[in-house]
Amino acid sequence: MDGNRPSDVLSPECPSRQVLRHLTSTWGVLVLIVLLKGEHRFSALKRRVGGVSERMLAQTLQQLEGDGMVLRVAHPVVPPHVVYSLTDLGQGAALRVQALVGWLESALDDRAIASGDGKIGRICQV
Amino acid sequence: MDGNRPSDVLSPECPSRQVLRHLTSTWGVLVLIVLLKGEHRFSALKRRVGGVSERMLAQTLQQLEGDGMVLRVAHPVVPPHVVYSLTDLGQGAALRVQALVGWLESALDDRAIASGDGKIGRICQV
DNA sequence: GTTTATACTTACAAAAATGTAGGTACTTCC
DNA sequence: GGAAGTACCTACATTTTTGTAAGTATAAAC
């Protein structure tokens, strides 16, 4: 009926802010862009996301799962076998996060090249 | 010559990660989307970004200025008159951040409506 | 029988983020 | 003369985040 927008991250009490914090958290961002490439097991995520501790990875995945961004499927076998993937909602988020990250990497590279700084190539090689 | 990408946020030592953290920090995100609407003075930003303290706002602006995202112009008058705006680089970042935030707000609203939860309208009204 | 592997959890410690309160330097308005 | 307004900074306390190390269950490999 009306055209107003209920969710507003500029408003401190709005729950959307919590979700935004999860999506844009240090590890949340990185987990999302890795999961965009396909489903991963816990240990595979840990290897891909450089520098993350098991504790932080578990916590980040639980937050994203709680927000409906990540799907966790556990196969009841020993040793445990758990697969993480993006939900439809999570894929929408991950695509936007990836757009920001991809743009940033390019923009920083362009700036490094423009300033003649040859160091970055040695620092960040995949 | 080669097609590799120097900057890589998945690599823990890459400086791009620091910049990304500034862009996706709690207050960084909100400052960027407010500045996307046009230049603002310090006190105007403080009013717009709900819940931010002067301390955090100043710190966030300094980080973004240091990364080349925000331009700070001070007029030497009393009382002080300082105007903040986005650089070209900052506008690129802000557009991507806004894309994520705008999508998120819509997505959460859709989900709230779909689940018949009428509370959000009362919580986040602008 | 000891090691290896998985996907975590928990307790504790250290580090980082954030809030609070106060101060500054003027000038203008009442 | 006292209060208000601007854009901060600084010290201090508190809160939150993050890291480290250890532990869990069990089967398969050695």
PDB file of C-alpha atoms (C1' of nucleotides) in Angstrom:
ATOM      1  CA  MET A   1       0.000   0.000   0.000  1.00  0.00           C
ATOM      2  CA  ASP A   2       2.618   2.545   1.014  1.00  0.00           C
ATOM      3  CA  GLY A   3       6.025   3.007  -0.527  1.00  0.00           C
ATOM      4  CA  ASN A   4       8.152   3.281   2.579  1.00  0.00           C
ATOM      5  CA  ARG A   5      11.085   0.999   3.247  1.00  0.00           C
ATOM      6  CA  PRO A   6      10.938  -0.738   6.626  1.00  0.00           C
ATOM      7  CA  SER A   7      14.543  -1.910   6.865  1.00  0.00           C
ATOM      8  CA  ASP A   8      17.092   0.851   7.362  1.00  0.00           C
ATOM      9  CA  VAL A   9      20.677   0.195   8.330  1.00  0.00           C
ATOM     10  CA  LEU A  10      21.129   3.837   9.308  1.00  0.00           C
ATOM     11  CA  SER A  11      18.779   3.246  12.196  1.00  0.00           C
ATOM     12  CA  PRO A  12      20.643   1.744  15.147  1.00  0.00           C
ATOM     13  CA  GLU A  13      17.928  -0.607  16.338  1.00  0.00           C
ATOM     14  CA  CYS A  14      17.188  -2.138  12.960  1.00  0.00           C
ATOM     15  CA  PRO A  15      17.950  -5.864  12.852  1.00  0.00           C
ATOM     16  CA  SER A  16      19.256  -5.471   9.310  1.00  0.00           C
ATOM     17  CA  ARG A  17      22.371  -3.977  10.844  1.00  0.00           C
ATOM     18  CA  GLN A  18      23.245  -7.208  12.595  1.00  0.00           C
ATOM     19  CA  VAL A  19      22.936  -9.161   9.381  1.00  0.00           C
ATOM     20  CA  LEU A  20      25.017  -6.558   7.580  1.00  0.00           C
ATOM     21  CA  ARG A  21      27.721  -6.881  10.196  1.00  0.00           C
ATOM     22  CA  HIS A  22      27.832 -10.620   9.686  1.00  0.00           C
ATOM     23  CA  LEU A  23      28.076 -10.241   5.915  1.00  0.00           C
ATOM     24  CA  THR A  24      30.773  -7.600   6.126  1.00  0.00           C
ATOM     25  CA  SER A  25      32.750  -9.099   8.982  1.00  0.00           C
ATOM     26  CA  THR A  26      36.380  -9.865   8.278  1.00  0.00           C
ATOM     27  CA  TRP A  27      35.814 -13.581   7.850  1.00  0.00           C
ATOM     28  CA  GLY A  28      32.223 -13.377   6.644  1.00  0.00           C
ATOM     29  CA  VAL A  29      33.288 -11.576   3.487  1.00  0.00           C
ATOM     30  CA  LEU A  30      35.973 -14.114   2.706  1.00  0.00           C
ATOM     31  CA  VAL A  31      33.801 -17.142   3.421  1.00  0.00           C
ATOM     32  CA  LEU A  32      31.101 -15.817   1.104  1.00  0.00           C
ATOM     33  CA  ILE A  33      33.430 -15.306  -1.831  1.00  0.00           C
ATOM     34  CA  VAL A  34      34.945 -18.758  -1.390  1.00  0.00           C
ATOM     35  CA  LEU A  35      31.514 -20.408  -1.193  1.00  0.00           C
ATOM     36  CA  LEU A  36      30.553 -18.578  -4.375  1.00  0.00           C
ATOM     37  CA  LYS A  37      32.932 -20.936  -6.175  1.00  0.00           C
ATOM     38  CA  GLY A  38      30.982 -23.922  -4.887  1.00  0.00           C
ATOM     39  CA  GLU A  39      30.294 -25.956  -1.783  1.00  0.00           C
ATOM     40  CA  HIS A  40      33.167 -26.602   0.589  1.00  0.00           C
ATOM     41  CA  ARG A  41      33.915 -28.713   3.617  1.00  0.00           C
ATOM     42  CA  PHE A  42      35.048 -27.063   6.826  1.00  0.00           C
ATOM     43  CA  SER A  43      38.706 -27.978   6.375  1.00  0.00           C
ATOM     44  CA  ALA A  44      38.665 -26.864   2.752  1.00  0.00           C
ATOM     45  CA  LEU A  45      37.315 -23.467   3.782  1.00  0.00           C
ATOM     46  CA  LYS A  46      40.000 -23.202   6.393  1.00  0.00           C
ATOM     47  CA  ARG A  47      42.683 -23.814   3.781  1.00  0.00           C
ATOM     48  CA  ARG A  48      41.168 -21.332   1.329  1.00  0.00           C
ATOM     49  CA  VAL A  49      40.576 -18.480   3.734  1.00  0.00           C
ATOM     50  CA  GLY A  50      44.108 -17.519   4.620  1.00  0.00           C
ATOM     51  CA  GLY A  51      44.764 -16.894   8.299  1.00  0.00           C
ATOM     52  CA  VAL A  52      41.402 -17.899   9.729  1.00  0.00           C
ATOM     53  CA  SER A  53      41.343 -19.919  12.952  1.00  0.00           C
ATOM     54  CA  GLU A  54      38.998 -22.854  13.429  1.00  0.00           C
ATOM     55  CA  ARG A  55      37.241 -20.945  16.150  1.00  0.00           C
ATOM     56  CA  MET A  56      36.495 -17.935  13.968  1.00  0.00           C
ATOM     57  CA  LEU A  57      35.554 -20.031  10.970  1.00  0.00           C
ATOM     58  CA  ALA A  58      33.051 -22.036  13.008  1.00  0.00           C
ATOM     59  CA  GLN A  59      31.590 -18.885  14.522  1.00  0.00           C
ATOM     60  CA  THR A  60      31.335 -17.119  11.171  1.00  0.00           C
ATOM     61  CA  LEU A  61      29.620 -20.102   9.558  1.00  0.00           C
ATOM     62  CA  GLN A  62      27.130 -20.308  12.407  1.00  0.00           C
ATOM     63  CA  GLN A  63      26.260 -16.630  12.053  1.00  0.00           C
ATOM     64  CA  LEU A  64      25.760 -16.922   8.304  1.00  0.00           C
ATOM     65  CA  GLU A  65      23.737 -20.089   8.776  1.00  0.00           C
ATOM     66  CA  GLY A  66      21.596 -18.331  11.371  1.00  0.00           C
ATOM     67  CA  ASP A  67      20.927 -15.507   8.925  1.00  0.00           C
ATOM     68  CA  GLY A  68      19.873 -17.969   6.260  1.00  0.00           C
ATOM     69  CA  MET A  69      22.854 -17.264   4.018  1.00  0.00           C
ATOM     70  CA  VAL A  70      24.654 -20.579   4.368  1.00  0.00           C
ATOM     71  CA  LEU A  71      23.363 -24.134   4.296  1.00  0.00           C
ATOM     72  CA  ARG A  72      25.064 -26.732   6.469  1.00  0.00           C
ATOM     73  CA  VAL A  73      24.662 -30.390   5.608  1.00  0.00           C
ATOM     74  CA  ALA A  74      26.204 -32.924   7.959  1.00  0.00           C
ATOM     75  CA  HIS A  75      26.601 -36.575   7.046  1.00  0.00           C
ATOM     76  CA  PRO A  76      26.533 -38.671  10.189  1.00  0.00           C
ATOM     77  CA  VAL A  77      29.679 -40.626   9.615  1.00  0.00           C
ATOM     78  CA  VAL A  78      32.979 -40.959  11.409  1.00  0.00           C
ATOM     79  CA  PRO A  79      35.118 -39.011  10.904  1.00  0.00           C
ATOM     80  CA  PRO A  80      32.516 -36.215  10.431  1.00  0.00           C
ATOM     81  CA  HIS A  81      31.686 -35.009   6.946  1.00  0.00           C
ATOM     82  CA  VAL A  82      30.028 -31.589   6.725  1.00  0.00           C
ATOM     83  CA  VAL A  83      29.389 -29.579   3.588  1.00  0.00           C
ATOM     84  CA  TYR A  84      28.684 -25.860   3.452  1.00  0.00           C
ATOM     85  CA  SER A  85      27.040 -24.064   0.573  1.00  0.00           C
ATOM     86  CA  LEU A  86      25.174 -20.833  -0.157  1.00  0.00           C
ATOM     87  CA  THR A  87      21.406 -20.567   0.012  1.00  0.00           C
ATOM     88  CA  ASP A  88      19.636 -18.476  -2.639  1.00  0.00           C
ATOM     89  CA  LEU A  89      19.727 -15.553  -0.232  1.00  0.00           C
ATOM     90  CA  GLY A  90      23.395 -16.156   0.475  1.00  0.00           C
ATOM     91  CA  GLN A  91      24.211 -16.225  -3.180  1.00  0.00           C
ATOM     92  CA  GLY A  92      22.577 -12.838  -3.622  1.00  0.00           C
ATOM     93  CA  ALA A  93      24.705 -11.490  -0.809  1.00  0.00           C
ATOM     94  CA  ALA A  94      27.878 -13.193  -2.003  1.00  0.00           C
ATOM     95  CA  LEU A  95      27.506 -11.796  -5.514  1.00  0.00           C
ATOM     96  CA  ARG A  96      27.356  -8.238  -4.136  1.00  0.00           C
ATOM     97  CA  VAL A  97      30.232  -8.836  -1.774  1.00  0.00           C
ATOM     98  CA  GLN A  98      32.271 -10.325  -4.593  1.00  0.00           C
ATOM     99  CA  ALA A  99      31.475  -7.272  -6.731  1.00  0.00           C
ATOM    100  CA  LEU A 100      32.940  -5.027  -4.042  1.00  0.00           C
ATOM    101  CA  VAL A 101      35.989  -7.190  -3.447  1.00  0.00           C
ATOM    102  CA  GLY A 102      36.711  -7.712  -7.124  1.00  0.00           C
ATOM    103  CA  TRP A 103      36.418  -4.025  -7.829  1.00  0.00           C
ATOM    104  CA  LEU A 104      38.648  -3.192  -4.873  1.00  0.00           C
ATOM    105  CA  GLU A 105      41.395  -5.579  -5.935  1.00  0.00           C
ATOM    106  CA  SER A 106      41.403  -4.109  -9.434  1.00  0.00           C
ATOM    107  CA  ALA A 107      41.268  -0.540  -8.195  1.00  0.00           C
ATOM    108  CA  LEU A 108      44.169  -1.058  -5.813  1.00  0.00           C
ATOM    109  CA  ASP A 109      46.218  -2.789  -8.502  1.00  0.00           C
ATOM    110  CA  ASP A 110      45.599   0.059 -10.914  1.00  0.00           C
ATOM    111  CA  ARG A 111      46.665   2.538  -8.305  1.00  0.00           C
ATOM    112  CA  ALA A 112      49.804   0.523  -7.476  1.00  0.00           C
ATOM    113  CA  ILE A 113      50.752   0.343 -11.142  1.00  0.00           C
ATOM    114  CA  ALA A 114      50.040   4.025 -11.668  1.00  0.00           C
ATOM    115  CA  SER A 115      52.298   4.906  -8.768  1.00  0.00           C
ATOM    116  CA  GLY A 116      55.050   2.607 -10.042  1.00  0.00           C
ATOM    117  CA  ASP A 117      55.062   0.528  -6.888  1.00  0.00           C
ATOM    118  CA  GLY A 118      56.313  -2.914  -7.846  1.00  0.00           C
ATOM    119  CA  LYS A 119      55.936  -4.489  -4.424  1.00  0.00           C
ATOM    120  CA  ILE A 120      52.359  -5.702  -4.508  1.00  0.00           C
ATOM    121  CA  GLY A 121      53.037  -8.481  -6.994  1.00  0.00           C
ATOM    122  CA  ARG A 122      55.421 -10.095  -4.573  1.00  0.00           C
ATOM    123  CA  ILE A 123      53.218  -9.667  -1.526  1.00  0.00           C
ATOM    124  CA  CYS A 124      49.840 -11.045  -2.588  1.00  0.00           C
ATOM    125  CA  GLN A 125      50.523 -13.693  -5.206  1.00  0.00           C
ATOM    126  CA  VAL A 126      47.836 -16.361  -5.052  1.00  0.00           C
TER     127      VAL A 126
ATOM    128  CA  MET B   1      52.293  -9.758 -19.848  1.00  0.00           C
ATOM    129  CA  ASP B   2      50.767 -12.336 -17.530  1.00  0.00           C
ATOM    130  CA  GLY B   3      47.177 -12.583 -16.460  1.00  0.00           C
ATOM    131  CA  ASN B   4      47.643 -13.031 -12.747  1.00  0.00           C
ATOM    132  CA  ARG B   5      45.994 -10.770 -10.199  1.00  0.00           C
ATOM    133  CA  PRO B   6      48.414  -9.252  -7.669  1.00  0.00           C
ATOM    134  CA  SER B   7      45.890  -8.199  -5.015  1.00  0.00           C
ATOM    135  CA  ASP B   8      44.168 -11.073  -3.247  1.00  0.00           C
ATOM    136  CA  VAL B   9      42.123 -10.625  -0.116  1.00  0.00           C
ATOM    137  CA  LEU B  10      42.256 -14.355   0.594  1.00  0.00           C
ATOM    138  CA  SER B  11      45.951 -13.972   1.287  1.00  0.00           C
ATOM    139  CA  PRO B  12      46.475 -12.786   4.864  1.00  0.00           C
ATOM    140  CA  GLU B  13      49.429 -10.485   4.212  1.00  0.00           C
ATOM    141  CA  CYS B  14      47.844  -8.597   1.344  1.00  0.00           C
ATOM    142  CA  PRO B  15      47.339  -4.896   2.084  1.00  0.00           C
ATOM    143  CA  SER B  16      44.042  -5.002   0.226  1.00  0.00           C
ATOM    144  CA  ARG B  17      42.619  -6.722   3.269  1.00  0.00           C
ATOM    145  CA  GLN B  18      43.207  -3.691   5.432  1.00  0.00           C
ATOM    146  CA  VAL B  19      41.421  -1.423   2.985  1.00  0.00           C
ATOM    147  CA  LEU B  20      38.585  -3.924   2.740  1.00  0.00           C
ATOM    148  CA  ARG B  21      38.237  -3.922   6.494  1.00  0.00           C
ATOM    149  CA  HIS B  22      37.938  -0.168   6.527  1.00  0.00           C
ATOM    150  CA  LEU B  23      35.301  -0.199   3.789  1.00  0.00           C
ATOM    151  CA  THR B  24      33.286  -2.946   5.463  1.00  0.00           C
ATOM    152  CA  SER B  25      33.692  -1.776   9.036  1.00  0.00           C
ATOM    153  CA  THR B  26      30.507  -1.088  10.950  1.00  0.00           C
ATOM    154  CA  TRP B  27      30.756   2.666  10.579  1.00  0.00           C
ATOM    155  CA  GLY B  28      32.694   2.716   7.322  1.00  0.00           C
ATOM    156  CA  VAL B  29      29.793   1.141   5.452  1.00  0.00           C
ATOM    157  CA  LEU B  30      27.304   3.629   6.828  1.00  0.00           C
ATOM    158  CA  VAL B  31      29.504   6.672   6.238  1.00  0.00           C
ATOM    159  CA  LEU B  32      30.035   5.656   2.612  1.00  0.00           C
ATOM    160  CA  ILE B  33      26.348   5.306   1.857  1.00  0.00           C
ATOM    161  CA  VAL B  34      25.566   8.637   3.465  1.00  0.00           C
ATOM    162  CA  LEU B  35      28.343  10.408   1.547  1.00  0.00           C
ATOM    163  CA  LEU B  36      26.981   8.883  -1.648  1.00  0.00           C
ATOM    164  CA  LYS B  37      24.048  11.294  -1.275  1.00  0.00           C
ATOM    165  CA  GLY B  38      26.436  14.248  -1.303  1.00  0.00           C
ATOM    166  CA  GLU B  39      29.028  16.027   0.786  1.00  0.00           C
ATOM    167  CA  HIS B  40      28.381  16.364   4.511  1.00  0.00           C
ATOM    168  CA  ARG B  41      29.810  18.177   7.484  1.00  0.00           C
ATOM    169  CA  PHE B  42      30.979  16.252  10.512  1.00  0.00           C
ATOM    170  CA  SER B  43      27.940  17.036  12.597  1.00  0.00           C
ATOM    171  CA  ALA B  44      25.594  16.235   9.730  1.00  0.00           C
ATOM    172  CA  LEU B  45      27.218  12.831   9.345  1.00  0.00           C
ATOM    173  CA  LYS B  46      26.857  12.242  13.026  1.00  0.00           C
ATOM    174  CA  ARG B  47      23.146  12.951  12.839  1.00  0.00           C
ATOM    175  CA  ARG B  48      22.635  10.737   9.792  1.00  0.00           C
ATOM    176  CA  VAL B  49      24.581   7.730  10.989  1.00  0.00           C
ATOM    177  CA  GLY B  50      22.437   6.543  13.849  1.00  0.00           C
ATOM    178  CA  GLY B  51      24.310   5.609  16.998  1.00  0.00           C
ATOM    179  CA  VAL B  52      27.824   6.630  16.005  1.00  0.00           C
ATOM    180  CA  SER B  53      29.986   8.384  18.591  1.00  0.00           C
ATOM    181  CA  GLU B  54      32.160  11.358  17.704  1.00  0.00           C
ATOM    182  CA  ARG B  55      35.209   9.296  18.450  1.00  0.00           C
ATOM    183  CA  MET B  56      34.287   6.492  16.064  1.00  0.00           C
ATOM    184  CA  LEU B  57      33.113   8.857  13.369  1.00  0.00           C
ATOM    185  CA  ALA B  58      36.389  10.782  13.437  1.00  0.00           C
ATOM    186  CA  GLN B  59      38.404   7.566  13.373  1.00  0.00           C
ATOM    187  CA  THR B  60      36.386   6.097  10.515  1.00  0.00           C
ATOM    188  CA  LEU B  61      36.727   9.262   8.454  1.00  0.00           C
ATOM    189  CA  GLN B  62      40.472   9.293   9.002  1.00  0.00           C
ATOM    190  CA  GLN B  63      40.819   5.704   7.852  1.00  0.00           C
ATOM    191  CA  LEU B  64      38.777   6.333   4.730  1.00  0.00           C
ATOM    192  CA  GLU B  65      40.704   9.510   4.050  1.00  0.00           C
ATOM    193  CA  GLY B  66      43.975   7.621   4.479  1.00  0.00           C
ATOM    194  CA  ASP B  67      42.824   5.023   1.956  1.00  0.00           C
ATOM    195  CA  GLY B  68      41.974   7.753  -0.532  1.00  0.00           C
ATOM    196  CA  MET B  69      38.232   7.154  -0.371  1.00  0.00           C
ATOM    197  CA  VAL B  70      37.181  10.357   1.358  1.00  0.00           C
ATOM    198  CA  LEU B  71      38.198  13.954   0.781  1.00  0.00           C
ATOM    199  CA  ARG B  72      38.379  16.293   3.761  1.00  0.00           C
ATOM    200  CA  VAL B  73      38.207  20.027   3.155  1.00  0.00           C
ATOM    201  CA  ALA B  74      38.594  22.321   6.153  1.00  0.00           C
ATOM    202  CA  HIS B  75      37.751  26.019   6.006  1.00  0.00           C
ATOM    203  CA  PRO B  76      39.899  27.893   8.502  1.00  0.00           C
ATOM    204  CA  VAL B  77      37.155  29.761  10.287  1.00  0.00           C
ATOM    205  CA  VAL B  78      35.820  29.825  13.810  1.00  0.00           C
ATOM    206  CA  PRO B  79      33.814  27.826  14.634  1.00  0.00           C
ATOM    207  CA  PRO B  80      35.434  25.192  12.384  1.00  0.00           C
ATOM    208  CA  HIS B  81      33.790  24.287   9.094  1.00  0.00           C
ATOM    209  CA  VAL B  82      34.841  20.947   7.588  1.00  0.00           C
ATOM    210  CA  VAL B  83      33.280  19.219   4.623  1.00  0.00           C
ATOM    211  CA  TYR B  84      33.635  15.547   3.747  1.00  0.00           C
ATOM    212  CA  SER B  85      33.005  14.057   0.327  1.00  0.00           C
ATOM    213  CA  LEU B  86      33.862  10.971  -1.727  1.00  0.00           C
ATOM    214  CA  THR B  87      36.841  10.830  -4.047  1.00  0.00           C
ATOM    215  CA  ASP B  88      36.425   9.043  -7.393  1.00  0.00           C
ATOM    216  CA  LEU B  89      37.838   5.926  -5.777  1.00  0.00           C
ATOM    217  CA  GLY B  90      35.516   6.339  -2.809  1.00  0.00           C
ATOM    218  CA  GLN B  91      32.525   6.690  -5.061  1.00  0.00           C
ATOM    219  CA  GLY B  92      33.408   3.421  -6.744  1.00  0.00           C
ATOM    220  CA  ALA B  93      33.538   1.745  -3.364  1.00  0.00           C
ATOM    221  CA  ALA B  94      30.404   3.434  -2.074  1.00  0.00           C
ATOM    222  CA  LEU B  95      28.373   2.365  -5.106  1.00  0.00           C
ATOM    223  CA  ARG B  96      29.273  -1.282  -4.484  1.00  0.00           C
ATOM    224  CA  VAL B  97      28.608  -1.002  -0.774  1.00  0.00           C
ATOM    225  CA  GLN B  98      25.277   0.646  -1.462  1.00  0.00           C
ATOM    226  CA  ALA B  99      24.416  -2.148  -3.879  1.00  0.00           C
ATOM    227  CA  LEU B 100      24.948  -4.675  -1.112  1.00  0.00           C
ATOM    228  CA  VAL B 101      23.090  -2.688   1.522  1.00  0.00           C
ATOM    229  CA  GLY B 102      20.167  -1.831  -0.742  1.00  0.00           C
ATOM    230  CA  TRP B 103      19.805  -5.428  -1.806  1.00  0.00           C
ATOM    231  CA  LEU B 104      19.984  -6.614   1.791  1.00  0.00           C
ATOM    232  CA  GLU B 105      17.280  -4.243   2.995  1.00  0.00           C
ATOM    233  CA  SER B 106      14.952  -5.372   0.216  1.00  0.00           C
ATOM    234  CA  ALA B 107      15.752  -9.029   0.728  1.00  0.00           C
ATOM    235  CA  LEU B 108      15.076  -8.853   4.452  1.00  0.00           C
ATOM    236  CA  ASP B 109      11.844  -6.957   3.895  1.00  0.00           C
ATOM    237  CA  ASP B 110      10.674  -9.540   1.386  1.00  0.00           C
ATOM    238  CA  ARG B 111      11.456 -12.290   3.828  1.00  0.00           C
ATOM    239  CA  ALA B 112       9.662 -10.478   6.656  1.00  0.00           C
ATOM    240  CA  ILE B 113       6.589  -9.976   4.504  1.00  0.00           C
ATOM    241  CA  ALA B 114       6.661 -13.567   3.283  1.00  0.00           C
ATOM    242  CA  SER B 115       6.763 -14.806   6.853  1.00  0.00           C
ATOM    243  CA  GLY B 116       3.941 -12.474   7.861  1.00  0.00           C
ATOM    244  CA  ASP B 117       6.020 -10.725  10.487  1.00  0.00           C
ATOM    245  CA  GLY B 118       4.579  -7.250  10.899  1.00  0.00           C
ATOM    246  CA  LYS B 119       7.095  -6.022  13.435  1.00  0.00           C
ATOM    247  CA  ILE B 120       9.816  -4.639  11.201  1.00  0.00           C
ATOM    248  CA  GLY B 121       7.803  -1.642  10.040  1.00  0.00           C
ATOM    249  CA  ARG B 122       7.587  -0.425  13.600  1.00  0.00           C
ATOM    250  CA  ILE B 123      11.224  -1.080  14.419  1.00  0.00           C
ATOM    251  CA  CYS B 124      13.147   0.524  11.559  1.00  0.00           C
ATOM    252  CA  GLN B 125      10.998   3.372  10.293  1.00  0.00           C
ATOM    253  CA  VAL B 126      13.247   6.124   8.922  1.00  0.00           C
TER     254      VAL B 126
ATOM    255  C1'  DG C   1      48.426 -50.076  19.614  1.00  0.00           C
ATOM    256  C1'  DT C   2      49.537 -45.643  18.051  1.00  0.00           C
ATOM    257  C1'  DT C   3      48.802 -42.196  14.759  1.00  0.00           C
ATOM    258  C1'  DT C   4      45.809 -39.613  11.562  1.00  0.00           C
ATOM    259  C1'  DA C   5      41.847 -37.359  10.164  1.00  0.00           C
ATOM    260  C1'  DT C   6      37.329 -34.610  10.717  1.00  0.00           C
ATOM    261  C1'  DA C   7      34.536 -30.882  12.611  1.00  0.00           C
ATOM    262  C1'  DC C   8      34.003 -28.924  15.862  1.00  0.00           C
ATOM    263  C1'  DT C   9      33.769 -26.984  21.448  1.00  0.00           C
ATOM    264  C1'  DT C  10      35.507 -24.920  25.564  1.00  0.00           C
ATOM    265  C1'  DA C  11      38.433 -22.264  28.727  1.00  0.00           C
ATOM    266  C1'  DC C  12      41.577 -18.866  29.117  1.00  0.00           C
ATOM    267  C1'  DA C  13      44.405 -14.960  27.554  1.00  0.00           C
ATOM    268  C1'  DA C  14      45.477 -11.210  24.681  1.00  0.00           C
ATOM    269  C1'  DA C  15      44.265  -7.689  21.569  1.00  0.00           C
ATOM    270  C1'  DA C  16      41.205  -4.579  19.404  1.00  0.00           C
ATOM    271  C1'  DA C  17      37.073  -1.867  19.214  1.00  0.00           C
ATOM    272  C1'  DT C  18      34.105   1.182  21.347  1.00  0.00           C
ATOM    273  C1'  DG C  19      31.912   4.285  24.811  1.00  0.00           C
ATOM    274  C1'  DT C  20      32.281   8.241  28.188  1.00  0.00           C
ATOM    275  C1'  DA C  21      33.633  12.336  29.855  1.00  0.00           C
ATOM    276  C1'  DG C  22      36.198  16.150  29.579  1.00  0.00           C
ATOM    277  C1'  DG C  23      38.845  19.676  27.241  1.00  0.00           C
ATOM    278  C1'  DT C  24      40.083  23.219  23.256  1.00  0.00           C
ATOM    279  C1'  DA C  25      39.537  27.777  20.718  1.00  0.00           C
ATOM    280  C1'  DC C  26      37.199  31.051  19.321  1.00  0.00           C
ATOM    281  C1'  DT C  27      32.966  33.746  17.907  1.00  0.00           C
ATOM    282  C1'  DT C  28      28.295  35.040  18.048  1.00  0.00           C
ATOM    283  C1'  DC C  29      24.061  35.600  20.300  1.00  0.00           C
ATOM    284  C1'  DC C  30      21.385  36.879  24.406  1.00  0.00           C
TER     285       DC C  30
ATOM    286  C1'  DG D   1      29.246  37.810  31.163  1.00  0.00           C
ATOM    287  C1'  DG D   2      27.465  33.374  30.220  1.00  0.00           C
ATOM    288  C1'  DA D   3      25.772  29.923  26.925  1.00  0.00           C
ATOM    289  C1'  DA D   4      25.872  27.746  22.504  1.00  0.00           C
ATOM    290  C1'  DG D   5      27.895  25.918  18.473  1.00  0.00           C
ATOM    291  C1'  DT D   6      31.874  23.428  15.652  1.00  0.00           C
ATOM    292  C1'  DA D   7      35.139  19.651  14.905  1.00  0.00           C
ATOM    293  C1'  DC D   8      37.658  17.448  16.853  1.00  0.00           C
ATOM    294  C1'  DC D   9      41.483  15.019  20.644  1.00  0.00           C
ATOM    295  C1'  DT D  10      42.838  12.572  24.796  1.00  0.00           C
ATOM    296  C1'  DA D  11      42.698   9.530  28.754  1.00  0.00           C
ATOM    297  C1'  DC D  12      40.423   5.999  30.820  1.00  0.00           C
ATOM    298  C1'  DA D  13      37.200   2.087  31.381  1.00  0.00           C
ATOM    299  C1'  DT D  14      34.543  -1.331  29.424  1.00  0.00           C
ATOM    300  C1'  DT D  15      33.076  -4.426  25.960  1.00  0.00           C
ATOM    301  C1'  DT D  16      33.823  -7.204  22.080  1.00  0.00           C
ATOM    302  C1'  DT D  17      36.584  -9.743  19.166  1.00  0.00           C
ATOM    303  C1'  DT D  18      40.074 -12.827  18.258  1.00  0.00           C
ATOM    304  C1'  DG D  19      43.792 -16.134  19.069  1.00  0.00           C
ATOM    305  C1'  DT D  20      45.775 -20.387  21.428  1.00  0.00           C
ATOM    306  C1'  DA D  21      45.717 -24.678  23.172  1.00  0.00           C
ATOM    307  C1'  DA D  22      43.490 -28.504  24.511  1.00  0.00           C
ATOM    308  C1'  DG D  23      39.847 -31.863  24.266  1.00  0.00           C
ATOM    309  C1'  DT D  24      36.015 -35.130  21.856  1.00  0.00           C
ATOM    310  C1'  DA D  25      34.472 -39.416  19.252  1.00  0.00           C
ATOM    311  C1'  DT D  26      35.564 -43.008  16.265  1.00  0.00           C
ATOM    312  C1'  DA D  27      37.186 -45.459  12.317  1.00  0.00           C
ATOM    313  C1'  DA D  28      40.806 -46.499   9.193  1.00  0.00           C
ATOM    314  C1'  DA D  29      45.632 -46.875   8.195  1.00  0.00           C
ATOM    315  C1'  DC D  30      50.158 -48.324   9.778  1.00  0.00           C
TER     316       DC D  30
END
